[in-house]
Amino acid sequence: MSVNMSEFTEILKAFGFDSRLDTVSRVTDGHINNTFVFSFEDGEKYLIQELNTNVFRQPVELMNNIVGVTGFLKEKIIKNGGDPERECLNVRFAADGLPYHITADGKFWRCFNYIEDAHTFQTVDGPESFKAAAKAFGRFQRMLSDYPADTLAETIPNFHNTASRLADFKEAVKSDLSGRAKNCRDEIDFILGREKDCPVLVEMTQRGELPLRVTHNDTKLNNVMFDNKTGEGICVVDLDTVMPGLALYDFGDSIRFGASTAAEDEKDLDKVHFSLEYFRAYTEGFLETAGASLTETEIAYLPFSSKLMTLECGMRFLGDYINGDTYFKTDYPEHNLVRARTQLRLVKEMEEKSEESRRIVEEVSASLNLK
Ligand code: GN1
Ligand code: MG
């Protein structure tokens, strides 16, 4: 993507910045939006982001969700004696009073506070930091437990409806727009062989066996900021998909990304393993902060949700590869295929280690007196 200086000048003016810009740097963590850090000569820093409106088709509703959720979190953080500038995203409103700015050529920009003295991880550097991420996501979910869910717009319908993701995947294979399906027959068969897993959580929710909650829905490790000094997970970021969902989506998606011994796009599958040590660390942190509010059924399905979220992400990557890379950003032609393969490798190992995972959840719940 290209952004030119005159566009930056327009954005600076729109968001009411009058100090002189010192540097602009690009943040390349996410697969969807375009993110920059603006540093000003007076020492202030801001995160400025172009929202991908192909993915987020209701950007105004999305920003209303974020304004609502961050305002709610901010009040709670202040009440608890925390620092709302570091423990929560803060939306900077544009000079015209809106929480975004649409440029002359239709690009949708928003601006947040930049959290100083904090870092993110692209892969886990040890069980301790993964546990710290778990506590942060668990706390996030607990803090939002009394948020009025009916005020949230469902900005991407069926986001974690794995049955509908499977239907999209089958459609991609059938249409084979890029002619790439022939390159990934084994991977396609692997996914189709797990068809019966896909509707499990959706159907349990429909039967009232799992409660809808306000959830983050994109709980990748790199969506938590860690304090440089304490190593604690201080702030959950990337709130674009905060919507009604299942606690299991948040748990499972974290395990998918963080309980792997390799990066999401590792090419050498011999390096990709599902780590029970990391699974235990995350389970401990998540149940410590969110466990008391979870039902027995939710806790029992934690291992299954990890496998399901990983399978779902694998089919999304593979579907995008077959569709010709129209959704996720890619650096090279096989990137989505490489990503899909790591996910499917993890699914296989999660299945092989399902008994151990179940035992870990039982042990951790018992140690926290959750059952
Ligand atoms: C995307 O935006 P980012 O990179 O945090 C995606 C998630 C996927 C993830 C896979 C809105 O997250 O659903 O799990 O990539 N976000 C959206 O890495 O589709
Ligand atoms: Mg992100």
XYZ file of C-alpha atoms and ligand atoms in Angstrom:
391
model
C 0.000 0.000 0.000
C 1.145 3.494 -0.578
C 0.506 6.572 1.511
C 1.838 9.881 0.373
C 2.914 12.882 2.383
C -0.077 14.951 1.326
C -2.368 12.255 2.702
C -0.522 12.342 6.026
C -0.829 16.128 6.040
C -4.576 15.841 5.545
C -4.845 13.290 8.365
C -2.793 15.418 10.751
C -5.020 18.373 10.085
C -8.199 16.302 10.391
C -7.195 14.966 13.803
C -6.265 18.447 14.984
C -2.512 17.959 15.438
C -0.660 21.249 15.400
C 2.762 20.095 16.577
C 5.370 19.267 13.900
C 5.714 15.661 12.808
C 9.110 14.140 13.544
C 8.939 10.564 12.209
C 6.416 8.096 10.833
C 7.058 4.375 11.223
C 5.095 1.435 9.949
C 3.774 -1.360 12.222
C 3.607 -4.618 10.287
C 2.029 -6.932 12.917
C -1.532 -7.241 11.590
C -2.879 -9.023 8.518
C -5.717 -6.584 7.820
C -5.248 -2.857 8.533
C -2.418 -0.422 7.739
C -0.844 0.952 10.879
C 1.624 3.780 11.533
C 3.191 5.382 14.581
C 3.406 9.156 14.306
C 6.029 10.793 16.552
C 5.832 14.535 17.025
C 8.596 16.978 17.845
C 6.985 17.733 21.213
C 7.519 14.073 22.200
C 3.883 12.945 21.739
C 3.199 9.689 19.864
C 0.010 8.357 18.278
C -1.071 5.218 16.499
C -2.750 6.103 13.231
C -4.481 3.375 11.293
C -6.212 2.968 7.980
C -9.076 0.550 8.479
C -9.509 -2.097 5.796
C -13.049 -1.402 4.672
C -13.130 -4.458 2.393
C -12.965 -6.552 5.545
C -14.866 -4.196 7.848
C -17.839 -3.155 5.793
C -19.518 -1.188 8.576
C -16.645 1.059 9.681
C -18.810 3.677 11.392
C -20.615 1.059 13.491
C -17.254 -0.531 14.236
C -15.880 2.753 15.577
C -19.029 3.272 17.641
C -18.414 -0.169 19.183
C -14.837 0.793 20.023
C -15.767 4.180 21.467
C -18.385 2.484 23.662
C -16.160 -0.348 24.831
C -13.054 1.769 25.501
C -15.109 4.378 27.393
C -16.591 1.609 29.547
C -13.175 0.036 30.192
C -11.645 3.396 31.007
C -14.150 4.039 33.796
C -13.502 0.627 35.313
C -9.730 1.069 35.110
C -9.946 4.451 36.848
C -12.199 2.962 39.545
C -9.642 0.193 40.117
C -6.864 2.757 40.512
C -5.247 1.882 37.151
C -3.775 4.124 34.459
C -6.318 4.456 31.618
C -3.690 5.884 29.245
C -1.653 2.673 29.403
C -4.217 -0.003 30.205
C -6.757 0.861 27.553
C -6.932 2.151 23.997
C -8.173 5.740 23.815
C -9.794 6.992 20.641
C -8.662 10.438 19.522
C -11.585 12.235 17.944
C -11.131 14.224 14.767
C -11.511 17.993 14.849
C -15.027 17.653 13.407
C -16.094 15.605 16.441
C -16.159 12.190 14.757
C -14.033 9.243 15.954
C -12.576 8.781 12.453
C -11.674 10.692 9.328
C -12.556 9.736 5.770
C -10.104 11.180 3.240
C -11.041 12.728 -0.076
C -10.356 9.393 -1.818
C -12.536 7.473 0.620
C -9.937 5.956 2.963
C -11.072 5.446 6.542
C -8.596 6.527 9.239
C -8.691 6.470 13.027
C -6.254 7.481 15.715
C -5.381 6.015 19.122
C -3.029 6.813 21.980
C 0.371 5.134 21.636
C 1.209 3.025 24.657
C 4.720 3.927 25.808
C 7.252 1.576 27.404
C 5.461 -1.533 26.231
C 6.130 -4.281 23.681
C 4.374 -7.087 21.824
C 5.449 -10.622 20.886
C 5.058 -12.324 17.513
C 5.849 -15.713 19.037
C 5.820 -16.735 22.655
C 9.158 -16.258 24.424
C 8.285 -18.512 27.355
C 5.371 -19.822 29.427
C 5.494 -16.841 31.796
C 4.708 -14.242 29.157
C 2.039 -16.468 27.634
C 0.423 -16.744 31.054
C 0.621 -12.950 31.344
C -1.236 -12.655 28.000
C -3.869 -15.086 29.275
C -4.439 -12.989 32.368
C -4.812 -9.865 30.245
C -7.398 -11.466 27.924
C -9.209 -13.075 30.883
C -9.332 -9.714 32.681
C -10.543 -8.018 29.506
C -13.413 -10.472 29.245
C -14.280 -10.147 32.922
C -14.267 -6.336 32.756
C -16.716 -6.470 29.842
C -18.991 -9.050 31.471
C -21.603 -6.383 32.314
C -21.231 -4.411 29.070
C -24.616 -4.025 27.346
C -24.064 -6.528 24.543
C -27.185 -5.484 22.619
C -25.598 -2.071 21.914
C -22.759 -3.720 19.962
C -23.089 -3.985 16.195
C -22.081 -7.365 14.740
C -19.559 -5.801 12.367
C -18.585 -9.081 10.713
C -21.568 -11.421 10.917
C -20.772 -15.081 11.680
C -17.145 -14.215 12.386
C -16.492 -17.379 14.404
C -19.395 -19.413 13.085
C -17.229 -22.320 11.990
C -20.110 -23.990 10.130
C -20.538 -20.921 7.961
C -16.730 -20.639 7.562
C -16.778 -24.223 6.290
C -19.537 -23.375 3.803
C -17.399 -20.445 2.534
C -14.405 -22.763 2.287
C -16.330 -25.343 0.256
C -17.519 -22.573 -2.035
C -13.920 -21.425 -2.539
C -12.826 -24.954 -3.425
C -15.745 -25.382 -5.805
C -15.165 -22.096 -7.633
C -11.371 -22.422 -7.536
C -11.001 -18.856 -8.809
C -7.209 -18.934 -8.875
C -6.804 -22.498 -10.150
C -4.785 -23.234 -7.011
C -6.953 -26.015 -5.531
C -4.802 -28.611 -7.319
C -1.800 -27.470 -5.214
C -3.469 -28.301 -1.915
C -5.613 -31.427 -2.267
C -4.261 -33.011 0.942
C -4.971 -29.889 2.959
C -8.492 -29.624 1.516
C -9.183 -33.267 2.389
C -7.804 -32.767 5.906
C -10.310 -29.961 6.484
C -13.253 -31.755 4.895
C -12.472 -34.798 7.039
C -13.281 -32.668 10.096
C -16.617 -31.382 8.838
C -18.562 -32.734 11.801
C -16.521 -30.646 14.276
C -17.492 -27.363 12.623
C -21.068 -26.845 13.872
C -20.484 -28.130 17.425
C -20.128 -24.801 19.281
C -22.716 -22.998 17.151
C -25.291 -25.702 17.849
C -24.505 -25.776 21.565
C -25.045 -22.003 21.643
C -28.362 -22.381 19.809
C -29.436 -24.992 22.357
C -28.579 -22.589 25.193
C -25.676 -24.717 26.449
C -23.090 -21.948 25.978
C -23.732 -18.298 26.935
C -23.136 -15.406 24.549
C -20.733 -12.891 26.071
C -18.923 -9.774 24.920
C -15.682 -11.168 23.561
C -12.589 -9.924 21.746
C -12.621 -12.558 18.979
C -9.044 -11.967 17.800
C -6.948 -12.928 20.808
C -3.593 -13.325 19.099
C -0.602 -12.887 21.321
C 0.384 -9.776 19.358
C -2.871 -8.125 20.394
C -1.599 -7.707 23.965
C 0.868 -5.005 25.012
C 3.333 -6.036 27.721
C 4.861 -3.594 30.169
C 8.625 -3.262 29.555
C 9.425 -3.195 33.253
C 7.069 -5.718 34.829
C 6.435 -8.043 31.855
C 2.715 -7.993 32.720
C 0.111 -7.852 29.937
C -1.221 -4.349 30.488
C -3.426 -3.584 27.526
C -5.517 -5.574 25.055
C -5.514 -3.922 21.633
C -7.073 -4.478 18.189
C -10.683 -4.074 19.263
C -12.182 -4.239 15.762
C -13.858 -7.573 16.361
C -15.204 -6.977 19.878
C -18.704 -8.405 19.470
C -21.037 -10.858 21.146
C -19.274 -14.226 21.040
C -18.163 -17.184 23.122
C -15.494 -17.228 25.813
C -14.296 -20.339 23.994
C -13.493 -18.336 20.861
C -11.129 -16.116 22.830
C -9.459 -18.989 24.622
C -9.154 -21.162 21.513
C -7.764 -18.445 19.272
C -5.063 -17.596 21.812
C -3.979 -21.217 21.987
C -3.973 -21.458 18.197
C -1.441 -18.682 17.882
C 0.543 -18.843 21.101
C 0.737 -22.524 22.062
C 2.637 -23.212 18.861
C 6.399 -23.628 18.949
C 6.752 -21.680 15.699
C 5.442 -18.630 13.894
C 2.074 -18.729 12.155
C 3.896 -18.681 8.810
C 6.773 -21.060 9.538
C 7.668 -22.949 6.361
C 9.437 -25.830 8.079
C 6.631 -27.918 9.556
C 9.115 -29.910 11.632
C 9.378 -26.818 13.808
C 5.637 -26.501 14.347
C 4.311 -28.237 17.437
C 1.417 -27.797 19.827
C 3.058 -27.204 23.202
C 1.298 -28.640 26.234
C 3.561 -26.531 28.439
C 2.207 -23.374 26.821
C -1.323 -24.764 26.881
C -1.011 -25.234 30.637
C 0.444 -21.756 31.157
C -2.388 -20.115 29.214
C -5.059 -22.207 30.928
C -3.675 -21.158 34.319
C -3.676 -17.451 33.469
C -7.076 -17.442 31.770
C -8.833 -19.425 34.474
C -7.220 -17.317 37.187
C -8.783 -14.146 35.839
C -11.918 -15.346 34.010
C -12.513 -18.832 35.441
C -14.960 -17.854 38.174
C -17.389 -16.491 35.594
C -17.200 -19.509 33.259
C -19.658 -22.389 33.304
C -18.630 -26.004 33.743
C -19.457 -26.692 30.088
C -17.300 -23.797 28.899
C -14.374 -25.088 30.926
C -14.860 -28.629 29.626
C -14.773 -27.401 26.023
C -11.535 -25.390 26.309
C -9.395 -28.074 24.592
C -11.966 -28.604 21.825
C -12.229 -24.842 21.211
C -8.469 -24.654 20.695
C -8.637 -27.259 17.990
C -11.736 -25.737 16.403
C -10.351 -22.178 16.268
C -7.150 -23.531 14.728
C -9.065 -25.549 12.140
C -11.221 -22.501 11.375
C -8.195 -20.280 10.859
C -6.560 -22.960 8.724
C -9.608 -23.092 6.453
C -9.723 -19.290 6.245
C -6.060 -19.132 5.160
C -6.484 -21.977 2.697
C -9.750 -20.543 1.358
C -8.022 -17.206 0.814
C -5.137 -18.928 -0.972
C -7.614 -20.666 -3.278
C -9.551 -17.411 -3.805
C -6.320 -15.687 -4.897
C -5.331 -13.831 -1.672
C -8.138 -11.314 -1.463
C -8.511 -11.088 2.345
C -5.263 -11.479 4.325
C -2.174 -9.440 3.460
C 0.512 -11.660 1.959
C 4.238 -11.181 1.335
C 4.630 -13.876 -1.342
C 2.295 -16.050 -3.465
C 2.306 -19.143 -1.219
C 2.036 -17.205 2.050
C -1.562 -18.179 2.835
C -0.845 -21.815 1.953
C 2.150 -21.815 4.313
C -0.015 -20.305 7.055
C -2.763 -22.873 6.463
C -0.267 -25.727 6.734
C 0.984 -24.619 10.159
C -2.600 -24.453 11.406
C -3.442 -27.932 10.135
C -0.267 -29.350 11.648
C -1.332 -27.879 14.998
C -4.834 -29.342 14.640
C -3.346 -32.784 14.099
C -1.185 -32.516 17.214
C -4.040 -31.075 19.279
C -6.071 -34.149 18.357
C -3.196 -36.445 19.317
C -2.738 -34.651 22.637
C -6.420 -34.127 23.450
C -6.366 -36.452 26.453
C -3.399 -34.577 28.001
C -5.063 -31.206 27.337
C -8.243 -32.403 29.015
C -6.254 -33.507 32.046
C -4.447 -30.152 32.238
C -7.768 -28.267 32.258
C -9.022 -30.556 35.032
C -5.894 -30.110 37.108
C -5.835 -26.341 36.738
C -9.567 -26.005 37.517
C -9.171 -28.183 40.598
C -6.186 -26.151 41.828
C -8.282 -22.982 41.472
C -11.285 -24.624 43.167
C -13.383 -24.069 40.079
C -15.236 -27.354 40.291
C -6.388 -11.365 11.408
O -5.863 -8.336 12.227
P -5.084 -9.464 12.777
O -3.858 -9.762 12.018
O -4.874 -9.282 14.292
C -7.856 -11.787 11.434
C -8.080 -12.837 12.504
C -7.186 -14.041 12.228
C -5.744 -13.575 12.164
C -4.818 -14.691 11.789
C -10.581 -9.201 11.218
O -6.071 -10.744 12.642
O -9.425 -13.258 12.497
O -7.342 -15.013 13.227
O -5.564 -12.503 11.216
N -8.710 -10.631 11.667
C -9.818 -10.437 10.924
O -3.519 -14.349 12.084
O -10.186 -11.203 10.046
Mg -3.863 -7.503 15.455
